[in-house]
Short mmCIF file of C-alpha atoms in Angstrom, two decimals:
data_model
loop_
_atom_site.label_atom_id
_atom_site.label_comp_id
_atom_site.label_asym_id
_atom_site.label_seq_id
_atom_site.Cartn_x
_atom_site.Cartn_y
_atom_site.Cartn_z
CA MET A 631 22.50 2.46 36.70
CA VAL A 632 21.66 4.23 33.27
CA ARG A 633 18.35 6.44 33.81
CA THR A 634 17.05 8.24 30.52
CA ARG A 635 14.10 10.70 30.28
CA PHE A 636 11.66 11.62 27.94
CA ALA A 637 10.40 15.06 28.72
CA PRO A 638 8.13 16.30 26.01
CA SER A 639 6.35 19.29 26.67
CA PRO A 640 2.36 19.09 25.50
CA THR A 641 2.17 21.97 23.19
CA GLY A 642 1.33 20.35 20.04
CA TYR A 643 2.21 17.32 18.02
CA MET A 644 4.69 14.82 17.85
CA HIS A 645 7.51 15.90 16.14
CA ILE A 646 9.54 13.00 14.18
CA GLY A 647 12.85 14.54 16.07
CA ASN A 648 11.14 14.23 19.40
CA LEU A 649 10.27 10.88 18.65
CA ARG A 650 13.90 9.64 17.50
CA THR A 651 15.05 11.68 20.81
CA ALA A 652 12.74 9.10 22.69
CA LEU A 653 13.48 6.10 20.78
CA TYR A 654 17.24 6.73 21.60
CA GLU A 655 16.74 7.54 25.45
CA TYR A 656 14.71 4.08 25.13
CA LEU A 657 17.88 2.15 23.71
CA ILE A 658 20.22 3.85 25.70
CA ALA A 659 19.12 2.93 28.98
CA LYS A 660 17.83 -0.90 27.67
CA GLY A 661 21.34 -1.42 26.21
CA ASN A 662 22.04 -0.81 29.52
CA ASN A 663 20.12 -2.65 31.37
CA GLY A 664 18.84 0.80 32.33
CA GLN A 665 15.46 2.54 33.45
CA PHE A 666 13.64 4.51 30.95
CA ILE A 667 11.11 7.55 32.43
CA LEU A 668 8.55 9.59 31.19
CA ARG A 669 7.91 13.13 32.34
CA ILE A 670 5.11 15.54 31.10
CA GLU A 671 6.90 19.19 30.97
CA ASP A 672 3.66 20.71 31.32
CA THR A 673 5.17 24.05 33.27
CA ASP A 674 4.28 26.20 29.96
CA GLN A 675 0.78 26.70 30.32
CA ALA A 676 0.57 29.33 27.50
CA ARG A 677 1.34 26.89 24.73
CA TYR A 678 -0.33 23.97 26.50
CA VAL A 679 -2.58 21.93 23.98
CA GLU A 680 -5.55 19.81 24.90
CA ASP A 681 -5.61 16.39 24.15
CA ALA A 682 -1.10 16.87 23.52
CA VAL A 683 -0.84 14.82 26.47
CA GLU A 684 -2.99 12.14 25.69
CA LEU A 685 -1.48 12.04 22.23
CA ILE A 686 1.86 11.59 23.47
CA TYR A 687 0.78 8.60 25.89
CA LYS A 688 -0.50 7.12 22.74
CA THR A 689 2.11 7.84 20.81
CA LEU A 690 4.63 5.74 23.21
CA GLU A 691 1.82 2.61 23.52
CA ILE A 692 1.43 2.41 19.67
CA THR A 693 5.58 2.57 19.22
CA GLY A 694 6.27 0.05 22.17
CA LEU A 695 8.26 2.68 24.02
CA LYS A 696 7.18 1.70 27.63
CA HIS A 697 8.42 3.73 30.48
CA ASP A 698 9.73 2.07 33.61
CA GLU A 699 8.70 4.64 36.86
CA GLY A 700 6.31 7.09 37.87
CA PRO A 701 3.45 7.61 40.19
CA ASP A 702 1.06 4.39 40.24
CA ILE A 703 -1.94 4.95 38.65
CA GLY A 704 -4.39 1.78 38.09
CA GLY A 705 -1.48 -1.03 38.96
CA GLU A 706 0.76 0.86 36.30
CA TYR A 707 3.17 3.69 35.84
CA GLY A 708 1.97 7.31 35.08
CA PRO A 709 4.08 10.06 33.59
CA TYR A 710 5.63 12.44 35.76
CA VAL A 711 4.07 15.39 35.87
CA GLN A 712 5.62 18.99 36.26
CA SER A 713 2.86 21.00 37.31
CA GLU A 714 1.92 18.52 39.86
CA ARG A 715 5.38 19.15 41.32
CA LYS A 716 4.79 22.63 41.06
CA GLY A 717 5.94 23.12 44.97
CA ILE A 718 9.66 21.93 44.84
CA TYR A 719 11.00 24.28 42.59
CA LEU A 720 10.81 27.32 44.35
CA ASP A 721 12.64 26.45 47.41
CA TYR A 722 15.46 25.19 45.19
CA ALA A 723 15.33 28.53 43.43
CA LEU A 724 15.25 30.45 46.84
CA GLU A 725 18.12 28.30 47.94
CA LEU A 726 19.97 29.67 44.57
CA VAL A 727 18.95 33.50 45.62
CA LYS A 728 20.36 32.84 49.01
CA ALA A 729 23.95 31.51 48.17
CA LYS A 730 23.58 34.65 45.50
CA LYS A 731 23.20 32.53 42.57
CA ALA A 732 20.04 34.29 41.63
CA TYR A 733 17.99 36.99 41.63
CA TYR A 734 14.83 38.77 41.84
CA CYS A 735 13.54 40.36 38.72
CA PHE A 736 11.20 42.95 39.60
CA CYS A 737 11.22 44.28 35.66
CA THR A 738 7.39 45.06 34.17
CA VAL A 739 7.04 43.40 31.02
CA GLU A 740 7.15 46.89 29.10
CA ARG A 741 10.29 47.16 30.26
CA LEU A 742 11.41 43.91 28.99
CA GLU A 743 9.42 44.96 25.54
CA GLU A 744 11.31 48.09 25.70
CA LEU A 745 14.80 46.76 26.22
CA HIS A 746 14.08 44.04 23.35
CA LYS A 747 12.79 46.95 21.19
CA ASN A 748 16.15 49.03 21.85
CA SER A 749 18.25 46.05 21.05
CA ASP A 750 20.22 46.09 17.93
CA LEU A 751 19.86 42.58 16.78
CA GLY A 752 16.11 42.34 18.22
CA ILE A 753 17.42 39.69 20.60
CA ALA A 754 18.03 41.44 24.54
CA LYS A 755 20.36 39.62 26.87
CA TYR A 756 18.62 40.71 29.99
CA ASP A 757 20.60 44.14 31.48
CA ARG A 758 20.48 42.93 34.85
CA HIS A 759 18.96 46.25 36.33
CA CYS A 760 17.52 44.19 38.78
CA MET A 761 20.62 42.28 39.96
CA HIS A 762 22.20 44.99 41.84
CA LEU A 763 19.08 46.21 44.27
CA SER A 764 19.61 46.67 47.66
CA GLU A 765 17.96 44.34 50.44
CA LYS A 766 16.12 46.86 51.49
CA GLU A 767 14.52 47.49 47.99
CA ILE A 768 13.99 43.79 47.50
CA GLU A 769 12.08 43.50 50.74
CA GLU A 770 10.07 46.68 50.42
CA ASN A 771 9.22 45.09 46.98
CA LEU A 772 8.40 41.62 48.59
CA LYS A 773 6.24 43.16 51.27
CA ASN A 774 4.23 45.53 48.62
CA GLY A 775 3.30 42.62 46.37
CA VAL A 776 5.04 43.87 43.43
CA PRO A 777 5.19 40.94 40.84
CA TYR A 778 8.66 39.18 39.94
CA VAL A 779 10.59 36.31 38.86
CA ILE A 780 13.60 34.85 39.33
CA ARG A 781 16.87 34.82 37.36
CA GLN A 782 20.03 32.55 37.67
CA ALA A 783 23.09 35.06 37.90
CA ILE A 784 25.37 33.55 35.17
CA PRO A 785 29.16 34.04 36.18
CA GLU A 786 31.95 35.54 34.63
CA GLY A 787 34.37 33.34 32.36
CA LYS A 788 34.14 30.54 29.82
CA SER A 789 32.28 27.31 30.39
CA THR A 790 33.44 23.50 29.09
CA PHE A 791 31.81 20.39 28.84
CA ASN A 792 31.76 16.95 27.37
CA ASP A 793 29.37 15.69 25.03
CA VAL A 794 29.64 11.86 23.84
CA VAL A 795 28.56 13.36 20.26
CA TYR A 796 30.55 16.23 19.68
CA GLY A 797 33.55 15.74 21.85
CA GLU A 798 34.46 19.13 24.33
CA ILE A 799 32.60 22.08 23.93
CA THR A 800 33.79 25.78 25.56
CA ILE A 801 31.34 28.58 25.48
CA ASP A 802 32.00 31.86 26.82
CA ASN A 803 29.77 32.64 29.63
CA SER A 804 29.05 36.34 28.11
CA GLU A 805 26.94 35.08 25.31
CA LEU A 806 24.58 33.52 28.38
CA ASP A 807 21.29 35.16 29.67
CA ASP A 808 20.38 35.08 33.28
CA GLN A 809 17.50 32.96 32.27
CA VAL A 810 14.16 32.95 34.45
CA LEU A 811 14.10 30.17 36.35
CA ILE A 812 10.64 30.91 38.49
CA LYS A 813 7.97 32.82 36.64
CA SER A 814 5.81 35.31 37.83
CA ASP A 815 3.21 32.80 38.09
CA GLY A 816 5.34 31.10 40.38
CA LEU A 817 6.13 28.36 38.07
CA PRO A 818 9.26 27.20 36.92
CA THR A 819 10.85 27.64 33.35
CA TYR A 820 11.11 24.38 31.13
CA ASN A 821 14.80 24.99 31.93
CA PHE A 822 14.91 25.45 35.27
CA ALA A 823 12.59 22.30 36.13
CA ASN A 824 14.39 20.17 34.28
CA VAL A 825 17.37 20.49 35.88
CA ILE A 826 15.81 19.97 39.43
CA ASP A 827 13.86 16.47 38.11
CA ASP A 828 16.83 15.23 36.23
CA HIS A 829 18.54 15.44 39.77
CA LEU A 830 15.74 14.46 41.86
CA MET A 831 15.28 11.69 39.42
CA LYS A 832 18.76 10.74 39.26
CA ILE A 833 18.88 10.99 35.66
CA THR A 834 22.10 9.72 34.23
CA HIS A 835 21.84 10.77 30.50
CA VAL A 836 20.32 13.59 28.71
CA VAL A 837 19.72 13.18 25.30
CA ARG A 838 18.25 16.32 23.26
CA GLY A 839 18.61 17.78 19.68
CA SER A 840 21.95 19.71 19.46
CA GLU A 841 20.31 23.33 18.91
CA TYR A 842 20.55 22.53 22.70
CA ILE A 843 24.35 22.54 22.91
CA SER A 844 24.86 26.61 23.64
CA SER A 845 22.38 26.79 26.65
CA THR A 846 24.19 23.24 27.80
CA PRO A 847 26.05 25.35 30.03
CA LYS A 848 23.15 27.35 31.86
CA TYR A 849 22.54 23.53 32.74
CA ASN A 850 25.35 22.91 34.27
CA LEU A 851 26.07 26.28 36.38
CA LEU A 852 22.75 25.53 37.95
CA TYR A 853 24.11 21.72 38.75
CA GLU A 854 27.69 23.42 39.78
CA ALA A 855 25.76 26.22 41.90
CA PHE A 856 23.69 23.26 44.06
CA GLY A 857 27.18 20.63 44.01
CA TRP A 858 25.51 18.39 41.96
CA GLU A 859 26.92 15.39 39.85
CA ILE A 860 26.32 16.96 36.25
CA PRO A 861 24.72 14.67 33.71
CA THR A 862 26.09 12.69 30.74
CA TYR A 863 25.19 14.70 27.87
CA VAL A 864 24.14 13.46 24.45
CA HIS A 865 23.65 15.78 21.88
CA LEU A 866 21.80 14.61 18.27
CA PRO A 867 22.27 15.94 14.87
CA LEU A 868 19.20 17.73 13.50
CA ILE A 869 16.59 16.41 11.40
CA VAL A 870 16.58 17.81 8.02
CA LYS A 871 14.46 18.06 4.94
CA LYS A 872 16.62 17.41 1.58
CA ASP A 873 16.87 21.24 0.93
CA GLY A 874 18.79 21.18 4.05
CA SER A 875 16.34 23.38 5.68
CA LYS A 876 14.64 22.41 9.13
CA ILE A 877 11.73 20.03 9.17
CA SER A 878 8.52 22.16 10.21
CA LYS A 879 4.81 21.83 10.79
CA ARG A 880 4.20 25.02 9.84
CA LYS A 881 5.53 24.24 6.41
CA GLY A 882 3.32 21.30 6.09
CA ASP A 883 6.38 18.60 7.31
CA ALA A 884 4.21 15.64 8.87
CA SER A 885 4.25 14.57 12.21
CA PHE A 886 4.24 10.78 13.70
CA GLU A 887 1.01 10.66 13.35
CA ASP A 888 0.50 12.59 10.16
CA LEU A 889 2.39 10.07 8.85
CA LEU A 890 0.75 6.83 10.39
CA LYS A 891 -2.46 8.54 8.66
CA MET A 892 -0.86 8.52 5.51
CA GLY A 893 -0.22 4.74 5.66
CA PHE A 894 2.80 4.48 6.95
CA LEU A 895 3.31 1.35 9.85
CA PRO A 896 4.37 2.44 13.42
CA GLU A 897 7.46 -0.18 13.27
CA ALA A 898 8.53 1.11 9.64
CA VAL A 899 8.93 4.68 10.96
CA MET A 900 10.49 3.78 14.19
CA ASN A 901 12.94 1.80 12.04
CA TYR A 902 13.42 4.23 9.49
CA ILE A 903 14.04 7.44 12.46
CA ALA A 904 16.34 5.15 14.30
CA LEU A 905 18.85 5.13 11.54
CA LEU A 906 18.51 9.16 11.00
CA GLY A 907 21.80 9.81 12.54
CA TRP A 908 22.72 6.53 13.34
CA SER A 909 24.43 4.25 12.10
CA PRO A 910 24.92 -0.07 12.98
CA GLY A 911 28.22 0.18 11.36
CA THR A 912 26.96 -2.90 9.52
CA ASN A 913 24.53 -3.31 5.85
CA GLN A 914 21.53 -4.11 7.84
CA GLU A 915 18.49 -1.68 7.55
CA ILE A 916 15.45 -3.57 8.90
CA PHE A 917 15.67 -3.63 12.40
CA SER A 918 12.81 -5.04 15.14
CA LEU A 919 12.78 -2.80 18.42
CA LYS A 920 14.11 -5.62 20.49
CA GLU A 921 17.15 -6.09 17.82
CA LEU A 922 17.60 -2.01 17.77
CA GLU A 923 18.10 -2.58 22.04
CA GLU A 924 20.50 -5.41 21.14
CA GLN A 925 22.59 -3.34 18.46
CA PHE A 926 22.07 0.10 19.69
CA ASP A 927 25.63 1.94 20.71
CA VAL A 928 26.02 5.58 20.84
CA LYS A 929 29.40 5.24 19.16
CA GLY A 930 27.53 4.90 16.00
CA LEU A 931 25.93 8.78 16.46
CA SER A 932 26.46 10.99 13.87
CA LYS A 933 27.62 15.16 14.20
CA SER A 934 25.91 15.97 11.21
CA PRO A 935 22.31 16.51 10.11
CA SER A 936 20.13 14.13 8.88
CA ALA A 937 17.62 14.25 5.58
CA PHE A 938 14.25 13.03 6.06
CA ASP A 939 13.70 11.07 2.99
CA GLU A 940 10.10 10.29 2.98
CA ASP A 941 11.27 8.07 -0.57
CA LYS A 942 13.61 5.87 1.66
CA LEU A 943 10.48 5.37 3.93
CA LYS A 944 8.43 4.74 1.50
CA TRP A 945 10.67 1.71 0.33
CA LEU A 946 11.29 0.53 4.09
CA ASN A 947 7.24 0.72 4.73
CA SER A 948 6.58 -1.53 1.56
CA GLU A 949 9.37 -4.13 3.50
CA TYR A 950 7.33 -4.09 6.56
CA ILE A 951 3.81 -4.43 4.82
CA LYS A 952 5.15 -7.41 2.91
CA LYS A 953 5.91 -9.49 6.16
CA LEU A 954 2.73 -8.46 7.43
CA ASP A 955 0.23 -11.80 8.15
CA PHE A 956 -2.19 -11.38 5.62
CA ASP A 957 -4.96 -11.50 8.06
CA LYS A 958 -4.11 -8.58 9.56
CA PHE A 959 -3.18 -6.80 6.48
CA TYR A 960 -6.43 -7.46 5.17
CA GLU A 961 -7.60 -5.46 8.27
CA MET A 962 -5.87 -2.67 7.83
CA VAL A 963 -6.61 -2.06 3.82
CA GLU A 964 -10.20 -3.47 3.68
CA PRO A 965 -11.60 0.18 4.16
CA PHE A 966 -9.34 1.79 2.11
CA LEU A 967 -9.80 -0.24 -1.13
CA LYS A 968 -13.85 -0.58 -0.10
CA ALA A 969 -14.26 3.55 -0.50
CA GLY A 970 -11.66 3.65 -3.49
CA VAL A 971 -13.30 0.69 -5.46
CA LYS A 972 -17.04 1.00 -5.80
CA SER A 973 -17.41 -1.41 -8.52
CA SER A 974 -19.88 -4.68 -7.76
CA GLY A 975 -18.71 -7.95 -7.55
CA ILE A 976 -15.18 -7.18 -6.59
CA ASP A 977 -13.45 -10.11 -4.12
CA PHE A 978 -12.26 -7.43 -2.08
CA LYS A 979 -9.65 -10.38 -0.53
CA GLU A 980 -8.17 -10.86 -4.11
CA LEU A 981 -7.30 -7.09 -4.61
CA ALA A 982 -5.29 -6.90 -1.04
CA LYS A 983 -3.70 -10.32 -2.21
CA MET A 984 -2.36 -8.27 -5.07
CA ALA A 985 -1.84 -5.45 -2.88
CA GLN A 986 0.38 -6.70 -0.21
CA SER A 987 3.34 -7.13 -2.21
CA ARG A 988 3.37 -3.79 -4.27
CA ILE A 989 2.26 -1.03 -2.44
CA ASP A 990 4.04 1.02 -0.05
CA THR A 991 1.52 2.66 2.30
CA ILE A 992 -1.22 1.13 3.18
CA ASN A 993 -3.85 3.80 2.35
CA SER A 994 -2.40 3.85 -1.63
CA ALA A 995 -4.15 0.44 -2.02
CA PRO A 996 -6.49 2.07 -4.42
CA GLU A 997 -4.47 3.73 -6.66
CA LEU A 998 -3.57 0.18 -8.00
CA PHE A 999 -7.11 -0.58 -8.95
CA ASP A 1000 -8.57 2.83 -9.67
CA PHE A 1001 -8.78 1.69 -13.37
CA ILE A 1002 -11.50 -0.98 -12.13
CA ASP A 1003 -14.73 2.38 -11.58
CA THR A 1004 -13.34 4.04 -14.58
CA LEU A 1005 -11.10 3.36 -17.33
CA PRO A 1006 -8.57 6.39 -17.72
CA GLU A 1007 -7.67 8.43 -20.53
CA TYR A 1008 -4.43 6.95 -21.92
CA SER A 1009 -2.24 7.01 -25.19
CA THR A 1010 -1.94 3.95 -28.13
CA GLU A 1011 1.75 4.32 -26.97
CA LEU A 1012 1.13 1.86 -24.13
CA PHE A 1013 0.58 -0.67 -26.79
CA ILE A 1014 4.53 -0.20 -27.94
CA HIS A 1015 6.36 -2.76 -26.02
CA LYS A 1016 9.68 -3.80 -27.22
CA LYS A 1017 10.59 -6.77 -24.74
CA MET A 1018 7.21 -7.45 -25.55
CA LYS A 1019 7.53 -7.97 -29.36
CA THR A 1020 4.12 -5.79 -30.00
CA ASP A 1021 3.11 -1.93 -31.25
CA GLU A 1022 0.13 -0.38 -32.25
CA ALA A 1023 -0.38 -2.39 -35.36
CA VAL A 1024 0.10 -5.46 -33.84
CA SER A 1025 -2.26 -5.03 -30.62
CA LEU A 1026 -4.68 -4.08 -33.11
CA SER A 1027 -4.75 -7.35 -34.94
CA SER A 1028 -4.62 -9.29 -31.67
CA LEU A 1029 -6.91 -6.92 -29.76
CA ILE A 1030 -9.30 -8.06 -32.91
CA LYS A 1031 -8.86 -12.04 -32.36
CA VAL A 1032 -9.26 -11.84 -28.78
CA LEU A 1033 -12.91 -9.92 -29.13
CA GLU A 1034 -13.65 -12.78 -31.23
CA LEU A 1035 -12.72 -14.97 -28.67
CA PHE A 1036 -14.04 -13.14 -25.65
CA GLU A 1037 -17.05 -12.82 -27.47
CA LYS A 1038 -17.81 -16.84 -27.90
CA MET A 1039 -16.77 -17.56 -24.23
CA ASP A 1040 -20.07 -17.45 -22.32
CA GLY A 1041 -19.37 -20.48 -19.93
CA GLN A 1042 -16.30 -19.88 -17.55
CA TRP A 1043 -15.03 -16.97 -16.53
CA THR A 1044 -12.09 -17.64 -14.43
CA ASN A 1045 -8.38 -16.64 -14.43
CA ASP A 1046 -7.39 -20.26 -15.36
CA TYR A 1047 -9.88 -20.91 -18.18
CA ILE A 1048 -9.52 -17.19 -19.89
CA TYR A 1049 -5.35 -17.70 -19.33
CA GLU A 1050 -5.66 -20.80 -21.12
CA SER A 1051 -7.88 -19.24 -23.97
CA LEU A 1052 -5.51 -16.77 -24.76
CA ILE A 1053 -2.50 -18.89 -24.50
CA ALA A 1054 -4.25 -21.08 -27.01
CA LEU A 1055 -4.76 -18.24 -29.11
CA VAL A 1056 -1.43 -17.28 -28.90
CA ASN A 1057 -0.38 -20.64 -30.52
CA GLU A 1058 -3.16 -20.92 -32.63
CA LEU A 1059 -1.80 -17.04 -34.74
CA GLY A 1060 1.80 -18.32 -34.49
CA LEU A 1061 2.24 -14.66 -32.06
CA LYS A 1062 4.73 -14.76 -29.12
CA ASN A 1063 2.92 -14.65 -25.38
CA GLY A 1064 3.73 -10.92 -25.04
CA GLN A 1065 2.07 -9.94 -28.15
CA ILE A 1066 -1.30 -10.94 -27.10
CA LEU A 1067 -1.36 -10.27 -23.10
CA TRP A 1068 0.48 -7.13 -23.07
CA PRO A 1069 -2.32 -5.51 -25.82
CA VAL A 1070 -4.85 -7.12 -23.33
CA ARG A 1071 -3.23 -6.01 -20.17
CA THR A 1072 -3.36 -2.59 -21.25
CA ALA A 1073 -6.65 -2.29 -22.66
CA LEU A 1074 -7.84 -3.62 -19.40
CA SER A 1075 -5.81 -1.20 -17.58
CA GLY A 1076 -5.15 1.68 -19.59
CA LYS A 1077 -2.18 2.14 -17.20
CA PRO A 1078 1.56 1.50 -17.97
CA SER A 1079 1.85 -1.11 -14.90
CA SER A 1080 -1.45 -3.11 -13.66
CA PRO A 1081 -1.53 -5.09 -9.95
CA CYS A 1082 -2.10 -8.40 -12.11
CA GLY A 1083 -1.82 -10.18 -15.52
CA ALA A 1084 -4.03 -9.61 -18.73
CA SER A 1085 -6.38 -13.07 -17.28
CA GLU A 1086 -6.68 -11.98 -13.77
CA LEU A 1087 -7.47 -8.41 -14.97
CA ALA A 1088 -9.80 -9.96 -17.00
CA GLU A 1089 -11.73 -11.83 -14.30
CA LEU A 1090 -11.80 -8.79 -12.15
CA LEU A 1091 -13.66 -6.54 -14.39
CA GLY A 1092 -15.71 -9.88 -15.49
CA ARG A 1093 -16.86 -10.33 -19.38
CA GLU A 1094 -18.67 -7.25 -20.01
CA LYS A 1095 -16.90 -4.74 -19.16
CA SER A 1096 -13.84 -6.60 -20.70
CA ILE A 1097 -15.44 -6.67 -23.47
CA GLU A 1098 -15.93 -3.26 -23.65
CA ARG A 1099 -12.77 -2.20 -23.20
CA ILE A 1100 -11.18 -4.31 -25.62
CA GLN A 1101 -13.68 -2.85 -28.07
CA TYR A 1102 -12.73 0.67 -26.90
CA ALA A 1103 -9.29 0.19 -27.21
CA ILE A 1104 -9.41 -1.35 -31.04
CA GLU A 1105 -11.40 1.98 -32.23
CA LEU A 1106 -8.76 4.11 -30.33
CA LEU A 1107 -6.30 1.97 -32.21
CA GLN A 1108 -7.67 2.16 -35.89
CA ASN A 1109 -8.63 5.97 -35.46
CA LYS A 1110 -4.67 6.29 -34.88
CA LEU A 1111 -3.28 4.02 -37.72
CA ASN A 1112 -6.07 5.44 -39.94
#
């Protein structure tokens, strides 16, 4: 059976690359009727971030990536947690020490820092100082309680392995460091616990970023030292910015949680990251999670880095927004609209109906209606529109007539009635529709585009505010043309 695992470290936010890894692991498992496991790798206590585990749970719940196995907690599966399994790792390390595949290292922090300091490149491999200690020296140190770590003994030669994406890869073992397996606090390092747990949990496919390719031989040497079967490796291309640089939270790049706060829907984000490094082989761009489960194939994975394009994500998000049930959409967008538009008497459901087909993020909806509270400063050039056959002079003439019309309309003030009245004025003056409607739309919104037409804007703003804005536009045009 195919078994994959998502094994995040609770050291901060959920990076987009981490989430894509989780998605691909989930899809590889589900596409092969396999199982998807969640394992929290929290052995790095120095970098542990409070609430990071809860953020991992929340993210997977929101995205629908439900894991299949783990400790029973209240009738549901919890994740495996490495710190709760810490008693098992030392025995495996001692087994390697006995087999001469690992060794005790008693070097002090000061010595290691000096080794690092004296390195030409500033990156020091351990010099194997403790590898050649006699049995007597080791026993004496252990008896006296001298702090130690256990290091992997990297053999000479070359290591070759096959990767689903990158094919056969060979790395000279001289490039590998004698990595620490057990730290001085008795906890395993990420790399060591990773191998032990993958074996014990019968993980068949290890999916991770391509930055781990160079250290994969370390893992394989551990598998070989124990006589265990090596899993299938699927290394994923990097996700980069448009300029080719790596995505980094420190540089202000968004995490999954950030994207949700920015108004992106989780389904759209998951759809988008599925396509960062994978091609379905068709022109289809919009996928539900179920469709991804059915169509995902590792053969479609790319070796090349994938550029994170926020504009493309916004387009995809807008498509998802359009398909939302209106009541659900309104529930999501209402708080943003009410926070952004303060004018009284506004029908926010009507605003939401206008917004649903026009916005690309949920919280950008108020930007469509920022003209309602305050008319923005605008240039008379907005009145020039070749297609509408209108310019500043035509607009001035039309708005003077519209002002007279609006001032006489003391009864109904509805979209239908306003529109019918404006069209009647068009016919009376022998003009084109656009020669009246475009100037009115511009005068009422003060923007090059608006979420609705002239009559809808007038109804939205109300009679008094509409008349004020028409008067202002007339004055603006008169000043420009005189």
